Amino acid sequence: MTEAPERASERSWPLWEVFVRGKRGLSHVHVGSLHAPDATLALRNARDVYTRRQEGVSIWVVRADDVTASSPAEKDSFFDPAADKIYRHPTFYDVPEDVQYL
Amino acid sequence: MVMCMVMCMVMCVVMGVLVRVLVMVGHHGILSTPARAYGTGARPGTPALAAPAPISHTGLMYGNDVIDPNEPLNAAETDAYDAAAAHDDQRDGSDAVGDDFDALIAADQRIEPRDAMPEKYRETLIRQIAQHAHSEIIGMQPEGNWITRAPSLRRKAILIAKVQDEAGHGLYLYSAAETLGIDRQELLERLHDGRQKYSSIFNYPTLTWADCGAIGWLVDGAAIMNQVPLCRCSYGPYARAMIRVCKEESFHQRQGFEILWNLMRGTEAQQAMAQDAADRWWWPALAMFGPPDTGEAAKGGHTEQSMAWGIKRFSNDDLRQKFVDMMVPQAEKLGIVLPDPELRWNEERGHYDFGEIDWDEFWQVLRGDGPCNAERITHRRRAHEEGAWVREAANAYAAKQETRQKQKESAA
């Protein structure tokens, strides 16, 4: 049996991103992250770390490795297609002031 | 032995698994009332601490990023907060200034994890956030010392909840530090081998029950004063963690005040115990704000650069003065005499004058020669080492489950 380069325990547990629904009617919102060996413990730890004062009614945990994020460096080009389409906003349109419910 | 076990549990909490143990302890019988029920009653004649009812420690208001980070905190309705909030008015999260670090800082916008940032900024934040996180988890020890000896079940439940909060604060902060590209394991190693520090205040012993009151009132009071401006720190994840921490600290300070308030209305021996605790914690609490950093002393320290980067909002000296001004009336209310013969109102300055802090003692404790430095780190290391089997077992279980899952999938 070859010796492992490091003890298993000294390997950090994987990182999980935590999302909490504050109450019915609100969406889940990212609140932070934590380490846990598996999804079950990630959920339990998330409850204890992020909802000790009834801050949530539902929790999602997602492996941080599994999150694909847009790159800040490409932010301008990535979001550019939306920049020149101001006609998507209602304020773009000239309408007479005395029309109701418009 | 029992105390030893509780302490081990408490100190293992930072690795996550055993948080549950404390929570289960906390959910017995009468303890199933939400913790906030203990803190909501207005105390007679303590205007500085009287909170609006009901305290907004609920989901909608608290802990999520759905809240506007510029909303007032109940933790510290002080001038420091107002100033920080006013300072923040121009921050609207708009993208008008682009992505350049200096432009973002100049416009008082937040820096987020994947933004480009100077290496020095990153290093400064890692050092500061890690030191803060270490202080939270080492800070579990002095009070954890009293869990088994708390004078009533109510006090014990409160103390367990408070010590668990400290573990939680450590975890929020390690999580914020990790967004800067450093692993928590690495930070813990730096704590264990002395490369990173924690707040000197936790190197003082908790000799009597009244020390739990003095820590809540003075140490957590000073911590709030320090931390409220950090809610406006330029680094987003740190600022968001601090909002959460500050809200929880206000329970900590109020419960400390309440302990002393009760003792000061008790027997002569109880009053003497409260006075003795205040005598011992007052000066270390003032030193918590760090060495002088205004006037001549401003040269060469971290303060100037940290303020330019929006990491720090006020000088150590300003925060210390605000703290003294806030605490003197509270001490009078308690009937506690603060151990400083030079403490008196200065009409001209509009502030309290106070005596000279013993900075030799501060540096001595920081260097490692305080009453409990060795004990604190030894305990921390031991708790970490004795928790190794838990972490190994959890890894083994996770690996086994994963293998089984894969076998099931390939069989299907």
Coordinates of C-alpha atoms in Angstrom, one line a residue:
Chain A
M1 CA 0.0 0.0 0.0
T2 CA 1.5 3.3 -1.0
E3 CA 1.4 6.2 1.3
A4 CA -1.0 8.9 0.4
P5 CA 0.6 12.3 -0.1
E6 CA -1.5 13.7 2.7
R7 CA -3.9 12.4 5.3
A8 CA -7.4 12.2 4.1
S9 CA -8.7 14.4 6.9
E10 CA -6.3 17.2 6.0
R11 CA -7.9 17.4 2.6
S12 CA -10.5 20.1 2.8
W13 CA -14.0 19.0 2.3
P14 CA -15.5 20.3 -1.0
L15 CA -17.0 23.8 -1.0
W16 CA -20.7 24.2 -1.3
E17 CA -22.6 27.4 -2.2
V18 CA -25.7 28.0 -0.1
F19 CA -29.0 29.5 -1.2
V20 CA -31.8 30.3 1.2
R21 CA -35.4 31.1 0.7
G22 CA -36.2 33.7 3.4
K23 CA -39.9 33.0 3.3
R24 CA -42.7 31.8 1.1
G25 CA -43.0 34.1 -1.9
L26 CA -39.3 35.0 -2.1
S27 CA -36.8 33.3 -4.3
H28 CA -33.7 31.4 -3.1
V29 CA -30.8 33.8 -2.6
H30 CA -27.1 33.1 -2.3
V31 CA -26.0 33.6 1.3
G32 CA -22.5 32.2 1.4
S33 CA -20.6 29.0 1.3
L34 CA -19.4 26.2 3.5
H35 CA -17.4 23.0 3.5
A36 CA -19.0 19.6 3.8
P37 CA -18.1 16.0 2.8
D38 CA -21.5 15.4 1.1
A39 CA -24.8 16.9 0.1
T40 CA -26.7 15.7 3.2
L41 CA -24.2 17.2 5.6
A42 CA -23.9 20.3 3.5
L43 CA -27.6 20.9 4.0
R44 CA -27.5 20.3 7.7
N45 CA -24.4 22.5 8.2
A46 CA -26.1 25.2 6.0
R47 CA -29.1 25.1 8.4
D48 CA -26.9 25.5 11.4
V49 CA -24.6 28.2 9.9
Y50 CA -27.1 30.3 7.9
T51 CA -30.5 29.8 9.5
R52 CA -30.0 29.9 13.3
R53 CA -32.6 32.6 13.7
Q54 CA -35.3 31.3 11.4
E55 CA -33.9 33.1 8.4
G56 CA -35.1 30.5 6.0
V57 CA -37.8 28.1 5.0
S58 CA -35.9 26.3 2.3
I59 CA -32.2 25.7 1.5
W60 CA -30.4 24.7 -1.7
V61 CA -26.7 23.6 -1.6
V62 CA -24.7 23.3 -4.8
R63 CA -21.1 22.1 -5.2
A64 CA -19.1 25.2 -6.0
D65 CA -17.3 23.2 -8.7
D66 CA -20.6 22.7 -10.4
V67 CA -21.4 26.4 -10.8
T68 CA -20.5 27.8 -14.2
A69 CA -20.1 31.6 -14.1
S70 CA -19.8 34.3 -16.7
S71 CA -16.4 35.9 -16.8
P72 CA -16.0 39.4 -15.4
A73 CA -13.3 40.0 -18.1
E74 CA -15.8 39.4 -20.8
K75 CA -18.6 41.2 -19.1
D76 CA -18.8 44.0 -21.6
S77 CA -19.0 41.9 -24.7
F78 CA -21.1 39.2 -23.0
F79 CA -23.9 41.6 -22.0
D80 CA -23.4 43.9 -25.0
P81 CA -26.4 42.6 -27.0
A82 CA -28.7 44.2 -24.5
A83 CA -27.0 47.6 -24.4
D84 CA -28.4 49.0 -27.7
K85 CA -32.0 47.9 -27.5
I86 CA -33.6 50.6 -25.5
Y87 CA -36.8 50.0 -27.3
R88 CA -37.3 47.1 -25.0
H89 CA -38.1 49.6 -22.2
P90 CA -41.6 51.1 -22.0
T91 CA -40.1 54.6 -21.5
F92 CA -38.7 54.5 -25.1
Y93 CA -42.1 55.2 -26.6
D94 CA -43.7 58.6 -27.1
V95 CA -47.3 58.6 -26.3
P96 CA -49.8 61.4 -25.6
E97 CA -50.0 62.2 -21.9
D98 CA -53.7 62.0 -21.6
V99 CA -54.1 58.4 -22.5
Q100 CA -55.2 56.3 -19.5
Y101 CA -53.9 52.9 -18.4
L102 CA -50.9 52.9 -20.7
Chain B
M1 CA -14.5 15.6 32.2
V2 CA -18.0 16.7 31.2
M3 CA -16.7 20.2 30.8
C4 CA -13.8 18.8 28.8
M5 CA -16.2 17.1 26.4
V6 CA -18.4 20.1 26.0
M7 CA -15.3 22.2 25.2
C8 CA -14.1 19.7 22.7
M9 CA -17.5 19.7 21.1
V10 CA -17.5 23.5 21.1
M11 CA -14.1 23.7 19.6
C12 CA -14.8 21.1 16.9
V13 CA -17.8 23.1 15.7
V14 CA -15.6 25.0 13.3
M15 CA -15.2 22.0 11.2
G16 CA -18.9 21.9 10.7
V17 CA -20.1 18.4 11.7
L18 CA -20.7 19.0 15.3
V19 CA -22.6 22.2 15.0
R20 CA -25.6 19.8 15.1
V21 CA -24.7 18.5 18.5
L22 CA -25.0 21.9 20.0
V23 CA -28.2 22.6 18.2
M24 CA -29.7 19.4 19.5
V25 CA -28.6 20.3 23.0
G26 CA -30.2 23.7 22.5
H27 CA -33.6 22.2 21.4
H28 CA -34.5 20.4 24.6
G29 CA -37.7 21.2 26.4
I30 CA -38.0 24.8 27.3
L31 CA -35.2 25.7 25.1
S32 CA -37.3 25.2 22.0
T33 CA -38.4 28.8 22.3
P34 CA -36.5 30.8 19.7
A35 CA -33.4 32.4 21.2
R36 CA -34.6 35.9 20.4
A37 CA -37.4 35.6 23.0
Y38 CA -34.7 36.1 25.6
G39 CA -33.5 39.4 24.2
T40 CA -36.6 41.3 23.2
G41 CA -37.9 42.7 26.5
A42 CA -36.9 46.3 27.0
R43 CA -34.7 46.7 30.0
P44 CA -35.8 49.4 32.4
G45 CA -33.8 52.5 32.2
T46 CA -31.3 51.5 29.6
P47 CA -32.1 53.9 26.7
A48 CA -28.8 53.2 24.9
L49 CA -29.7 49.5 24.7
A50 CA -33.5 49.6 24.4
A51 CA -34.3 48.1 21.1
P52 CA -37.4 48.8 19.1
A53 CA -39.9 46.0 19.5
P54 CA -40.1 43.6 17.8
I55 CA -36.4 43.0 17.0
S56 CA -36.1 42.2 13.4
H57 CA -34.2 39.0 13.8
T58 CA -36.4 37.3 11.3
G59 CA -36.0 35.9 7.9
L60 CA -37.2 38.7 5.8
M61 CA -34.9 41.2 7.4
Y62 CA -31.9 39.3 8.3
G63 CA -29.1 37.3 6.9
N64 CA -30.0 37.2 3.2
D65 CA -28.6 39.3 0.5
V66 CA -32.2 40.2 -0.5
I67 CA -32.1 42.9 2.1
D68 CA -30.7 46.3 1.1
P69 CA -27.2 46.3 2.7
N70 CA -27.8 50.0 3.4
E71 CA -30.7 49.4 5.7
P72 CA -30.1 50.4 9.3
L73 CA -28.8 47.7 11.6
N74 CA -30.2 47.2 15.0
A75 CA -26.8 46.1 16.3
A76 CA -25.3 49.6 16.9
E77 CA -27.4 52.6 16.4
T78 CA -24.4 54.9 16.9
D79 CA -22.9 57.9 15.3
A80 CA -20.4 55.5 13.7
Y81 CA -23.2 53.8 12.0
D82 CA -24.8 57.0 10.8
A83 CA -21.5 58.3 9.5
A84 CA -20.9 55.0 7.7
A85 CA -24.3 55.0 6.2
A86 CA -24.1 58.6 5.0
H87 CA -20.7 57.7 3.5
D88 CA -22.5 55.0 1.6
D89 CA -25.2 57.1 0.0
Q90 CA -23.6 57.3 -3.4
R91 CA -23.2 53.5 -3.7
D92 CA -26.0 52.3 -6.0
G93 CA -24.4 49.2 -7.5
S94 CA -24.7 50.8 -11.0
D95 CA -22.0 50.0 -13.5
A96 CA -21.4 53.5 -14.6
V97 CA -17.8 53.5 -13.4
G98 CA -16.8 50.4 -15.3
D99 CA -14.6 47.6 -13.8
D100 CA -11.3 49.4 -13.1
F101 CA -10.3 48.8 -9.4
D102 CA -9.2 52.3 -8.7
A103 CA -12.4 53.8 -10.4
L104 CA -14.6 51.4 -8.4
I105 CA -12.9 52.3 -5.1
A106 CA -13.1 56.0 -6.0
A107 CA -16.8 55.7 -6.7
D108 CA -17.2 53.8 -3.4
Q109 CA -18.5 50.7 -5.2
R110 CA -17.9 47.2 -3.9
I111 CA -15.2 44.9 -5.2
E112 CA -16.4 41.4 -5.9
P113 CA -14.4 38.1 -5.8
R114 CA -13.6 37.7 -9.5
D115 CA -12.8 41.4 -10.1
A116 CA -9.2 42.4 -10.8
M117 CA -7.6 43.8 -7.6
P118 CA -4.1 44.7 -6.5
E119 CA -2.2 41.8 -4.9
K120 CA -1.6 44.0 -1.8
Y121 CA -5.4 44.6 -1.4
R122 CA -6.0 40.8 -1.6
E123 CA -3.3 40.1 0.9
T124 CA -4.5 42.8 3.3
L125 CA -8.0 41.4 3.2
I126 CA -6.9 37.8 3.6
R127 CA -4.8 38.8 6.7
Q128 CA -7.6 40.9 8.2
I129 CA -10.5 38.5 7.5
A130 CA -8.5 35.5 8.7
Q131 CA -7.5 37.3 11.9
H132 CA -11.1 38.2 12.4
A133 CA -12.2 34.6 11.8
H134 CA -9.5 33.2 14.1
S135 CA -10.7 35.7 16.8
E136 CA -14.2 34.4 16.6
I137 CA -13.3 30.7 17.0
I138 CA -10.6 31.3 19.7
G139 CA -13.2 33.6 21.4
M140 CA -15.4 30.5 22.0
Q141 CA -12.9 29.3 24.6
P142 CA -13.1 32.0 27.4
E143 CA -16.9 31.8 27.5
G144 CA -17.1 28.1 26.7
N145 CA -15.3 27.7 30.0
W146 CA -18.5 28.7 31.8
I147 CA -21.1 26.6 29.9
T148 CA -21.1 23.8 32.5
R149 CA -21.1 26.3 35.4
A150 CA -23.7 28.8 34.2
P151 CA -25.9 29.8 37.2
S152 CA -29.2 28.7 35.7
L153 CA -30.6 26.7 32.8
R154 CA -31.6 30.0 31.1
R155 CA -28.1 31.3 31.3
K156 CA -26.7 28.0 30.1
A157 CA -29.0 28.0 27.0
I158 CA -28.0 31.6 26.2
L159 CA -24.4 30.9 26.6
I160 CA -24.5 27.8 24.3
A161 CA -26.3 29.9 21.7
K162 CA -23.8 32.7 22.0
V163 CA -20.8 30.3 21.7
Q164 CA -22.4 28.7 18.8
D165 CA -22.8 32.1 17.2
E166 CA -19.1 32.7 17.6
A167 CA -18.5 29.5 15.6
G168 CA -21.0 30.7 13.0
H169 CA -19.2 34.0 12.8
G170 CA -15.9 32.2 12.2
L171 CA -17.5 30.2 9.4
Y172 CA -19.0 33.3 7.7
L173 CA -15.6 34.9 7.8
Y174 CA -13.6 31.9 6.6
S175 CA -16.1 31.6 3.8
A176 CA -15.5 35.3 2.9
A177 CA -11.7 34.8 3.0
E178 CA -12.0 31.8 0.7
T179 CA -13.5 34.0 -2.0
L180 CA -10.0 35.6 -2.2
G181 CA -8.6 32.3 -3.4
I182 CA -7.2 30.8 -0.1
D183 CA -8.3 27.5 1.4
R184 CA -9.7 27.4 5.0
Q185 CA -7.3 24.5 5.8
E186 CA -4.4 26.8 5.0
L187 CA -5.8 29.5 7.3
L188 CA -6.2 27.1 10.2
E189 CA -2.7 26.0 9.7
R190 CA -1.5 29.5 9.9
L191 CA -3.4 30.0 13.1
H192 CA -2.1 26.8 14.6
D193 CA 1.6 27.5 13.9
G194 CA 1.3 31.2 15.0
R195 CA 1.8 32.8 11.6
Q196 CA -1.6 34.5 11.9
K197 CA -2.9 36.2 15.0
Y198 CA -6.2 36.5 16.7
S199 CA -7.5 39.3 19.0
S200 CA -5.3 39.7 22.1
I201 CA -8.4 40.1 24.2
F202 CA -9.0 36.3 24.2
N203 CA -5.7 35.7 26.0
Y204 CA -7.2 36.9 29.3
P205 CA -8.9 34.4 31.6
T206 CA -12.5 34.2 32.6
L207 CA -12.2 33.9 36.4
T208 CA -15.7 34.4 37.5
W209 CA -19.3 34.2 36.1
A210 CA -19.3 38.0 36.0
D211 CA -16.6 37.7 33.3
C212 CA -19.2 36.4 31.0
G213 CA -21.2 39.6 31.6
A214 CA -18.1 41.8 31.2
I215 CA -17.2 40.0 27.9
G216 CA -20.6 40.5 26.5
W217 CA -20.9 44.1 27.6
L218 CA -17.4 45.4 27.0
V219 CA -15.7 43.0 24.5
D220 CA -18.7 42.4 22.3
G221 CA -19.5 46.1 22.7
A222 CA -16.1 47.0 21.4
A223 CA -16.3 44.4 18.7
I224 CA -19.6 45.9 17.4
M225 CA -18.1 49.4 17.4
N226 CA -15.2 48.0 15.3
Q227 CA -17.4 45.9 13.0
V228 CA -20.3 48.2 12.1
P229 CA -18.1 50.3 9.8
L230 CA -16.9 47.0 8.2
C231 CA -20.4 46.4 7.0
R232 CA -19.5 49.1 4.4
C233 CA -16.1 47.6 3.6
S234 CA -15.2 47.8 -0.1
Y235 CA -14.9 44.1 -0.4
G236 CA -18.4 42.7 -0.9
P237 CA -18.2 39.2 0.7
Y238 CA -16.6 40.7 3.8
A239 CA -19.1 43.4 4.1
R240 CA -22.0 41.0 3.7
A241 CA -20.6 38.6 6.4
M242 CA -20.2 41.6 8.7
I243 CA -23.9 42.6 8.3
R244 CA -24.8 39.1 9.6
V245 CA -22.3 39.2 12.4
C246 CA -23.3 42.6 13.6
K247 CA -26.9 41.7 13.9
E248 CA -26.0 38.7 16.0
E249 CA -23.6 40.6 18.2
S250 CA -26.3 42.9 19.5
F251 CA -27.8 39.9 21.3
H252 CA -24.4 39.2 22.7
Q253 CA -23.9 42.6 24.1
R254 CA -27.4 42.9 25.6
Q255 CA -27.1 39.5 27.3
G256 CA -23.8 40.6 28.8
F257 CA -25.3 43.9 30.0
E258 CA -28.2 41.9 31.5
I259 CA -25.8 39.6 33.5
L260 CA -24.1 42.6 35.0
W261 CA -27.4 44.4 35.6
N262 CA -28.7 41.5 37.6
L263 CA -25.4 41.1 39.6
M264 CA -25.3 44.8 40.4
R265 CA -28.8 44.5 41.9
G266 CA -27.8 41.4 43.8
T267 CA -25.9 40.8 47.0
E268 CA -22.8 42.7 47.9
A269 CA -20.6 39.8 46.9
Q270 CA -22.3 39.7 43.5
Q271 CA -21.9 43.4 43.0
A272 CA -18.2 43.1 44.0
M273 CA -17.9 40.3 41.4
A274 CA -19.4 42.4 38.7
Q275 CA -17.1 45.4 39.6
D276 CA -14.0 43.1 39.6
A277 CA -14.8 41.8 36.2
A278 CA -15.3 45.3 34.8
D279 CA -12.0 46.3 36.4
R280 CA -10.2 43.5 34.7
W281 CA -11.8 43.8 31.2
W282 CA -12.1 47.6 30.7
W283 CA -8.5 48.3 29.7
P284 CA -8.1 45.2 27.5
A285 CA -11.3 46.2 25.8
L286 CA -10.0 49.7 25.0
A287 CA -6.8 48.1 23.6
M288 CA -8.9 46.0 21.3
F289 CA -9.2 48.9 18.9
G290 CA -5.5 48.6 18.2
P291 CA -2.6 50.9 18.8
P292 CA -2.9 54.7 18.3
D293 CA -3.1 55.5 14.6
T294 CA -3.8 59.2 14.4
G295 CA -1.4 62.2 14.4
E296 CA 2.2 61.2 14.6
A297 CA 1.3 57.5 15.0
A298 CA -0.5 57.4 11.6
K299 CA 2.8 57.0 9.8
G300 CA 3.9 53.5 9.0
G301 CA 0.8 51.6 10.1
H302 CA -1.8 49.8 8.0
T303 CA -4.5 52.4 8.7
E304 CA -3.8 54.9 6.0
Q305 CA -3.7 52.4 3.1
S306 CA -6.7 50.4 4.5
M307 CA -8.7 53.6 4.6
A308 CA -7.7 54.6 1.1
W309 CA -9.0 51.2 -0.1
G310 CA -12.3 51.5 1.8
I311 CA -11.4 48.4 4.0
K312 CA -11.3 50.6 7.1
R313 CA -13.6 53.6 7.6
F314 CA -12.4 55.0 10.9
S315 CA -9.1 55.2 12.8
N316 CA -8.5 53.1 15.8
D317 CA -8.5 56.2 17.9
D318 CA -11.8 57.5 16.7
L319 CA -13.5 54.2 17.3
R320 CA -12.0 54.0 20.8
Q321 CA -13.3 57.4 21.7
K322 CA -16.8 56.6 20.4
F323 CA -16.7 53.4 22.5
V324 CA -15.7 55.3 25.7
D325 CA -18.4 57.9 25.1
M326 CA -21.0 55.1 24.6
M327 CA -19.9 53.0 27.6
V328 CA -19.5 55.7 30.4
P329 CA -23.3 56.3 30.7
Q330 CA -24.0 52.6 30.5
A331 CA -21.5 52.0 33.4
E332 CA -23.2 54.7 35.4
K333 CA -26.5 53.0 34.8
L334 CA -25.1 49.7 36.0
G335 CA -23.5 51.4 39.0
I336 CA -20.1 50.1 37.9
V337 CA -17.1 52.4 38.4
L338 CA -14.8 52.2 35.4
P339 CA -11.2 51.7 36.6
D340 CA -9.8 55.0 35.3
P341 CA -9.3 58.0 37.6
E342 CA -8.7 60.2 34.6
L343 CA -12.0 59.5 33.0
R344 CA -14.0 62.7 32.9
W345 CA -16.3 64.6 30.5
N346 CA -14.4 67.2 28.5
E347 CA -16.9 70.0 27.6
E348 CA -14.6 71.6 25.1
R349 CA -14.0 68.4 23.1
G350 CA -17.5 67.1 23.6
H351 CA -16.0 63.7 24.5
Y352 CA -14.8 61.8 27.6
D353 CA -11.1 62.1 28.4
F354 CA -9.5 58.9 29.5
G355 CA -6.2 57.7 30.8
E356 CA -3.2 56.2 29.1
I357 CA -3.5 52.6 27.8
D358 CA -0.7 50.3 28.8
W359 CA 0.6 49.6 25.3
D360 CA 3.6 47.6 26.7
E361 CA 1.1 45.1 28.0
F362 CA -0.7 45.1 24.7
W363 CA 2.4 44.3 22.7
Q364 CA 3.5 41.7 25.3
V365 CA 0.2 39.8 25.0
L366 CA 0.3 40.1 21.2
R367 CA 3.8 38.6 21.1
G368 CA 2.5 35.6 23.0
D369 CA 3.2 36.4 26.7
G370 CA -0.4 37.0 27.8
P371 CA -2.0 35.0 30.6
C372 CA -3.6 32.4 28.3
N373 CA -1.9 32.5 24.9
A374 CA -0.4 29.1 25.2
E375 CA -3.5 27.5 26.6
R376 CA -5.7 28.9 23.8
I377 CA -3.6 27.7 21.0
T378 CA -2.9 24.3 22.6
H379 CA -6.6 23.8 23.1
R380 CA -7.4 24.8 19.5
R381 CA -4.8 22.4 18.1
R382 CA -5.9 19.6 20.3
A383 CA -9.6 20.1 19.3
H384 CA -8.5 20.1 15.7
E385 CA -6.4 16.9 16.0
E386 CA -9.0 15.1 18.1
G387 CA -11.6 16.0 15.4
A388 CA -9.5 14.4 12.7
W389 CA -11.3 11.0 13.0
V390 CA -14.6 12.8 12.4
R391 CA -13.4 14.4 9.3
E392 CA -11.9 11.1 8.0
A393 CA -15.0 9.2 8.8
A394 CA -17.2 11.8 7.0
N395 CA -14.8 11.6 3.9
A396 CA -14.9 7.8 3.9
Y397 CA -18.7 7.8 4.2
A398 CA -19.1 10.3 1.4
A399 CA -16.7 8.2 -0.8
K400 CA -18.7 5.1 -0.1
Q401 CA -22.0 6.7 -0.9
E402 CA -20.6 8.0 -4.2
T403 CA -19.3 4.6 -5.2
R404 CA -22.6 3.0 -4.5
Q405 CA -24.4 5.7 -6.4
K406 CA -22.2 5.1 -9.4
Q407 CA -22.7 1.3 -9.2
K408 CA -26.5 1.8 -9.1
E409 CA -26.3 4.1 -12.1
S410 CA -24.2 1.7 -14.2
A411 CA -26.4 -1.2 -13.2
A412 CA -29.5 0.7 -14.3

